[in-house]
GROMACS .gro file of N, CA and C in nm:
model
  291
    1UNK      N    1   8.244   8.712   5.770
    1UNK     CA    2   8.370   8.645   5.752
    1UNK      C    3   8.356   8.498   5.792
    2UNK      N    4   8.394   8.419   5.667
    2UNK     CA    5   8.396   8.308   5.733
    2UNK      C    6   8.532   8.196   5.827
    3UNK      N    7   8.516   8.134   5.918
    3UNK     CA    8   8.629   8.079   5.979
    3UNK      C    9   8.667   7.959   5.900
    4UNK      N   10   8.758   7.989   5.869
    4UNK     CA   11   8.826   7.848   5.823
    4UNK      C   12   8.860   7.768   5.938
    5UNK      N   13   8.830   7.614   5.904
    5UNK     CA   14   8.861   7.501   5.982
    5UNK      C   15   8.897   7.401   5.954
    6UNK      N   16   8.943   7.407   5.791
    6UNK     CA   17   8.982   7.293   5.787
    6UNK      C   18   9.064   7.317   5.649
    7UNK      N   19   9.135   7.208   5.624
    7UNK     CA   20   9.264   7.181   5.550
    7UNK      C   21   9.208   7.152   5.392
    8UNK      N   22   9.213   7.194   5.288
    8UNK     CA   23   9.153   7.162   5.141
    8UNK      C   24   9.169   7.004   5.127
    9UNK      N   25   9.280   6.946   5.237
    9UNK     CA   26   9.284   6.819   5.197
    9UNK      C   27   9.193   6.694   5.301
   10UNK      N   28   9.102   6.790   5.393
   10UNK     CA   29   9.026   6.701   5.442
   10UNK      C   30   8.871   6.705   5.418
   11UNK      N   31   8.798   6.631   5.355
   11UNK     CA   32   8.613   6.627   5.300
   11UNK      C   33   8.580   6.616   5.425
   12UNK      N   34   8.608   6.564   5.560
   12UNK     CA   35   8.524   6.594   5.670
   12UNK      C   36   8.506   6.748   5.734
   13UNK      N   37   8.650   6.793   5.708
   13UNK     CA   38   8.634   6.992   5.695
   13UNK      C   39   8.572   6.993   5.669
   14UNK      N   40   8.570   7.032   5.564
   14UNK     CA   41   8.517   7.067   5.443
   14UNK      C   42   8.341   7.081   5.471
   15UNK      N   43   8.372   6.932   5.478
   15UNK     CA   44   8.180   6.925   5.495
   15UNK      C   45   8.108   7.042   5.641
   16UNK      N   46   8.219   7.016   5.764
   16UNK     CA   47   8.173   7.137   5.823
   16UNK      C   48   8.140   7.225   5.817
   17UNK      N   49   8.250   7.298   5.732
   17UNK     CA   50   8.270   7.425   5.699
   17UNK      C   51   8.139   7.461   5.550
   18UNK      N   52   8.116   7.381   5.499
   18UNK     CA   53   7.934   7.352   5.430
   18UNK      C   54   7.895   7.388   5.464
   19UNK      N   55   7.818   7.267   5.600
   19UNK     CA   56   7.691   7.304   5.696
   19UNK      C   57   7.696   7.454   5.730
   20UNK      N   58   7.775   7.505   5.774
   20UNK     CA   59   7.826   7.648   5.828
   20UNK      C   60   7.833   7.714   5.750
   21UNK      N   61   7.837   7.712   5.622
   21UNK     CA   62   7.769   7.834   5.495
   21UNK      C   63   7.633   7.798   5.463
   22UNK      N   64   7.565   7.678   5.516
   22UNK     CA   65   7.436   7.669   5.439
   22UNK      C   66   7.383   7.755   5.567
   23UNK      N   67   7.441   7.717   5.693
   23UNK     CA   68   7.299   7.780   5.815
   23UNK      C   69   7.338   7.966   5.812
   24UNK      N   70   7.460   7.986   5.760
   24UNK     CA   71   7.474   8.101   5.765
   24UNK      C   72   7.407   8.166   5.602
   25UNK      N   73   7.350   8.138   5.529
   25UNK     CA   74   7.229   8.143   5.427
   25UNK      C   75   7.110   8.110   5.489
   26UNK      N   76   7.077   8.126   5.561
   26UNK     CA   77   6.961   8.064   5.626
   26UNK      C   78   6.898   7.943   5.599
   27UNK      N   79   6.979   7.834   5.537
   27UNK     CA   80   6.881   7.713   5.543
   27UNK      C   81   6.961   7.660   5.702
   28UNK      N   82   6.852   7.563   5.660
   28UNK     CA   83   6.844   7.432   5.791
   28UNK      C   84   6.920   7.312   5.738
   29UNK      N   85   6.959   7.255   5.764
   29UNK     CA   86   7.052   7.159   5.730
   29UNK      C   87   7.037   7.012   5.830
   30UNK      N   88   7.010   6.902   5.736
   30UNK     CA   89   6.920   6.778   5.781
   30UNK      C   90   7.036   6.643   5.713
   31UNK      N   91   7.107   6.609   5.831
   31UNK     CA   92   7.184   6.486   5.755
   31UNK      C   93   7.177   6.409   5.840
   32UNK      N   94   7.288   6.318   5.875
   32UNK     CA   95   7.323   6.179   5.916
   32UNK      C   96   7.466   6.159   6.029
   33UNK      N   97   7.467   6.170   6.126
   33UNK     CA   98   7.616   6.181   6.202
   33UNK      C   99   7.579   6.056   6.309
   34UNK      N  100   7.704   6.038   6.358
   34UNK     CA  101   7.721   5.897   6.472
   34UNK      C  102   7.685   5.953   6.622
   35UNK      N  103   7.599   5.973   6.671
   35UNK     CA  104   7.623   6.010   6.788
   35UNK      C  105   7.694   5.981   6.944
   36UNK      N  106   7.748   5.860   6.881
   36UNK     CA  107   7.841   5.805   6.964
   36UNK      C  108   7.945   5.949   7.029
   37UNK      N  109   7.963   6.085   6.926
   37UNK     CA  110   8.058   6.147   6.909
   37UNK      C  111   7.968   6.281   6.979
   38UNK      N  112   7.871   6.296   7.008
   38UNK     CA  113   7.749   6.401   7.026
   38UNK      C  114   7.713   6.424   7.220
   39UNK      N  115   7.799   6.504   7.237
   39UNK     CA  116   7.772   6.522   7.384
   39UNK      C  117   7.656   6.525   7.450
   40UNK      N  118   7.554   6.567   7.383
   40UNK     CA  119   7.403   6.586   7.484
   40UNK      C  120   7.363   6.482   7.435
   41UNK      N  121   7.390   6.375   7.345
   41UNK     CA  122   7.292   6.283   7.319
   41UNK      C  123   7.319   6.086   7.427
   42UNK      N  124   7.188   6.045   7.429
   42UNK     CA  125   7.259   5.938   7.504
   42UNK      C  126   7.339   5.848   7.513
   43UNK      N  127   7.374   5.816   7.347
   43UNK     CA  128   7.460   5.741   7.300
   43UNK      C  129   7.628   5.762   7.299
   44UNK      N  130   7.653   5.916   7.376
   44UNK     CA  131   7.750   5.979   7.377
   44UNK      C  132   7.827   5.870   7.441
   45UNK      N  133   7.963   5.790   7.395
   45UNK     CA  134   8.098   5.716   7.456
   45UNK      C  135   8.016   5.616   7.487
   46UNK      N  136   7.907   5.546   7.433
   46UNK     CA  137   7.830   5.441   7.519
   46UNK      C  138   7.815   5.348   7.385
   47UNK      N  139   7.769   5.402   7.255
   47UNK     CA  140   7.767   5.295   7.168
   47UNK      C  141   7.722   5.393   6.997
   48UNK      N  142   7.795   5.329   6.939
   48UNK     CA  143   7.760   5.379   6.787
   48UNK      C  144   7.635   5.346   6.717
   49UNK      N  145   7.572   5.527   6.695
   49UNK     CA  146   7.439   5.492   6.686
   49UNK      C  147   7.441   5.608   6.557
   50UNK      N  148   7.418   5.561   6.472
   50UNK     CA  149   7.419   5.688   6.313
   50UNK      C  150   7.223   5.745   6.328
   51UNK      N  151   7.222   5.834   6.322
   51UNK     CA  152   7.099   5.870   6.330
   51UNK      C  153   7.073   6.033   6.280
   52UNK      N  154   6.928   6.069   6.192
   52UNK     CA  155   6.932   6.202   6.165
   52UNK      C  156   6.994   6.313   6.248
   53UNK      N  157   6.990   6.387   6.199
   53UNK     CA  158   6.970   6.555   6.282
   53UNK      C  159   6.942   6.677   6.193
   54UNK      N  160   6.906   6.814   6.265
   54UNK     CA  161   6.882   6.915   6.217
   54UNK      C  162   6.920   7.001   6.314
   55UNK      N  163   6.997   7.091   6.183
   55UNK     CA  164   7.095   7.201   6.281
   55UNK      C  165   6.999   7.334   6.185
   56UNK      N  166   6.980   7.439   6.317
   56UNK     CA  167   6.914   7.520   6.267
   56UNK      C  168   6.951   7.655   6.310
   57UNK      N  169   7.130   7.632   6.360
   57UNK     CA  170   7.200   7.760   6.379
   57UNK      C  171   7.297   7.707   6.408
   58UNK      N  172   7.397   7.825   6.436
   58UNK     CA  173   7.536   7.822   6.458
   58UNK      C  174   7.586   7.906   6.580
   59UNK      N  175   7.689   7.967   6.659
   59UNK     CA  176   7.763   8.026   6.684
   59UNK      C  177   7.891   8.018   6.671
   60UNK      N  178   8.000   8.117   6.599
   60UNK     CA  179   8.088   8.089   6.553
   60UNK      C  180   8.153   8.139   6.639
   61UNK      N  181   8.149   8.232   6.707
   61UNK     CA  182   8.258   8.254   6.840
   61UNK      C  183   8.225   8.129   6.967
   62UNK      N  184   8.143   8.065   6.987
   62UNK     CA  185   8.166   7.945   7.084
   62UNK      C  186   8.173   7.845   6.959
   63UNK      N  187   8.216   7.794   6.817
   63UNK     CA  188   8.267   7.721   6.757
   63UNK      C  189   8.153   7.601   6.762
   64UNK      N  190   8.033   7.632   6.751
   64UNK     CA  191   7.891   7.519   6.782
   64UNK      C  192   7.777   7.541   6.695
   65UNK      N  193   7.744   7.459   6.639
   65UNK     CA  194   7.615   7.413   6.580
   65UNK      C  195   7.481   7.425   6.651
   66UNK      N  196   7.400   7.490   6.662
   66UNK     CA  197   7.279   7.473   6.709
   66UNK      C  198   7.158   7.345   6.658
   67UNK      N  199   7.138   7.227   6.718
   67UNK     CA  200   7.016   7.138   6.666
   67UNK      C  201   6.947   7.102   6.735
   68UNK      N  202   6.852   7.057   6.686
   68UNK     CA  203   6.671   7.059   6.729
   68UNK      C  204   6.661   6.888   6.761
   69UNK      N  205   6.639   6.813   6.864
   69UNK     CA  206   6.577   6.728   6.845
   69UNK      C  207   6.597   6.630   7.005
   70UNK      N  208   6.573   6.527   7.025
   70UNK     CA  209   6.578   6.466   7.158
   70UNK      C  210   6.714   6.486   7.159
   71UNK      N  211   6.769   6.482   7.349
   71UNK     CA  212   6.884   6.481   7.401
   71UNK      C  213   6.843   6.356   7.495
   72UNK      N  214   7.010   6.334   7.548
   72UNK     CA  215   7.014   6.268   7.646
   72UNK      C  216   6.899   6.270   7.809
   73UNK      N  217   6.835   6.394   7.784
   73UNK     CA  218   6.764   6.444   7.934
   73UNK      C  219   6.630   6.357   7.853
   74UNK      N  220   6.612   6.325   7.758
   74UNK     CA  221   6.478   6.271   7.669
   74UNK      C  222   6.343   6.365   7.622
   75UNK      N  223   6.396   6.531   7.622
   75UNK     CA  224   6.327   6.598   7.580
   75UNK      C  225   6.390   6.619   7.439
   76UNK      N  226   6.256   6.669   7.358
   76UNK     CA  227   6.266   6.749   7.221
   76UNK      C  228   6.318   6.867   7.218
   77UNK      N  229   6.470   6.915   7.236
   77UNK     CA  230   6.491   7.067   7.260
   77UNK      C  231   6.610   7.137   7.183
   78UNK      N  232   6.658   7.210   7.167
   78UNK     CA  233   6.784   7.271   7.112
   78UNK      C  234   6.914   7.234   7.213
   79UNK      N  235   6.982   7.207   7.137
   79UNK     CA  236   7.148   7.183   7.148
   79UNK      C  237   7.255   7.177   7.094
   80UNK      N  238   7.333   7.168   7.130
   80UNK     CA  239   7.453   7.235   7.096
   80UNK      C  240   7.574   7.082   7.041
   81UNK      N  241   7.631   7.146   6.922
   81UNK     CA  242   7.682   7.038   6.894
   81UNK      C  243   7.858   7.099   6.845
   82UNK      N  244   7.952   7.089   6.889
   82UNK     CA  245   8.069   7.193   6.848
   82UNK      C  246   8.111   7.125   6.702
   83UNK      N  247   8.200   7.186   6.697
   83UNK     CA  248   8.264   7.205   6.552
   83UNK      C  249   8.291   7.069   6.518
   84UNK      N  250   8.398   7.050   6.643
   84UNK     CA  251   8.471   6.865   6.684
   84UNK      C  252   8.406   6.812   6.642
   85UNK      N  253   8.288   6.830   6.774
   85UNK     CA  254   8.247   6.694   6.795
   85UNK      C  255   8.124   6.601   6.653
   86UNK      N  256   8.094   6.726   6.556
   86UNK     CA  257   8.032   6.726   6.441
   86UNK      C  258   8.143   6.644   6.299
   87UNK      N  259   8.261   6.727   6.339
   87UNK     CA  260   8.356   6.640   6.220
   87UNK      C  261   8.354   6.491   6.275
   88UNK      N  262   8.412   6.476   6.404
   88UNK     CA  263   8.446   6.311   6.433
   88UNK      C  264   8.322   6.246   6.448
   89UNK      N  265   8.176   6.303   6.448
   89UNK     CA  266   8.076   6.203   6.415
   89UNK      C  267   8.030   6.210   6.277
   90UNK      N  268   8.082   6.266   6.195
   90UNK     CA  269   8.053   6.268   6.059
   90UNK      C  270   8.198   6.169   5.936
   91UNK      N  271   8.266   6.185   5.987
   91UNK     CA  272   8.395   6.043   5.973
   91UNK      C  273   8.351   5.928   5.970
   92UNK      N  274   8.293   5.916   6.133
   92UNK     CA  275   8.289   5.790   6.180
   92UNK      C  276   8.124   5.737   6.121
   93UNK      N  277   8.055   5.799   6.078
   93UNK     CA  278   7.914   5.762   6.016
   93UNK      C  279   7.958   5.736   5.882
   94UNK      N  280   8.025   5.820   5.798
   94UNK     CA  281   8.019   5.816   5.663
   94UNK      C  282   8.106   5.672   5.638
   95UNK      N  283   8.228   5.658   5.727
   95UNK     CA  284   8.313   5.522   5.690
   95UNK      C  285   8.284   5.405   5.696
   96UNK      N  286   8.152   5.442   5.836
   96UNK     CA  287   8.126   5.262   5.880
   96UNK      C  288   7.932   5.272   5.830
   97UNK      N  289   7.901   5.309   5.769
   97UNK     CA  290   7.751   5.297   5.700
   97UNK      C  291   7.713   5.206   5.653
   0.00000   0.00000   0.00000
């Protein structure tokens, strides 16, 4: 079952709710978000920084993205990215690019 999260009239839904049918098909999913908006990363509330990522799971009962790549601690590791905090860095990348 999938969770709806968003409104037919918003493409940043939308695009969530994507990513979240592609990882639930088993692909991996490789785009572009602001991490200004990205809690484990260092740029989190400090400065707008658009940069890859790869999400290579989900959990839909804690409402989070699973991705692979440096965090704020400066290791290469898995983390967690929620539903939120994925729409409002995917807004704010796609508007100001």
């Amino acid at each position: 079952m999938m969770i709806v999260i968003l409104d037919a009239e918003d493409p940043y839904r939308h695009l969530v709710n994507l990513i979240l049918k592609k990882l639930k098909e088993g692909f991996f999913v490789k785009g572009h978000y602001d991490e200004f908006y990205i809690s484990c990363k260092s740029a989190y509330k400090q400065r707008h920084y658009v940069h890859d990522y790869l999400l290579c799971g989900y959990n839909e009962e804690g409402r989070y993205f699973i991705g692979l790549g440096y965090t704020a601690t400066g290791f290469y590791e898995y983390y967690h990215v929620s539903f939120e905090e994925m729409y409002q860095s995917l807004i704010w990348s796609s508007e100001n690019e």
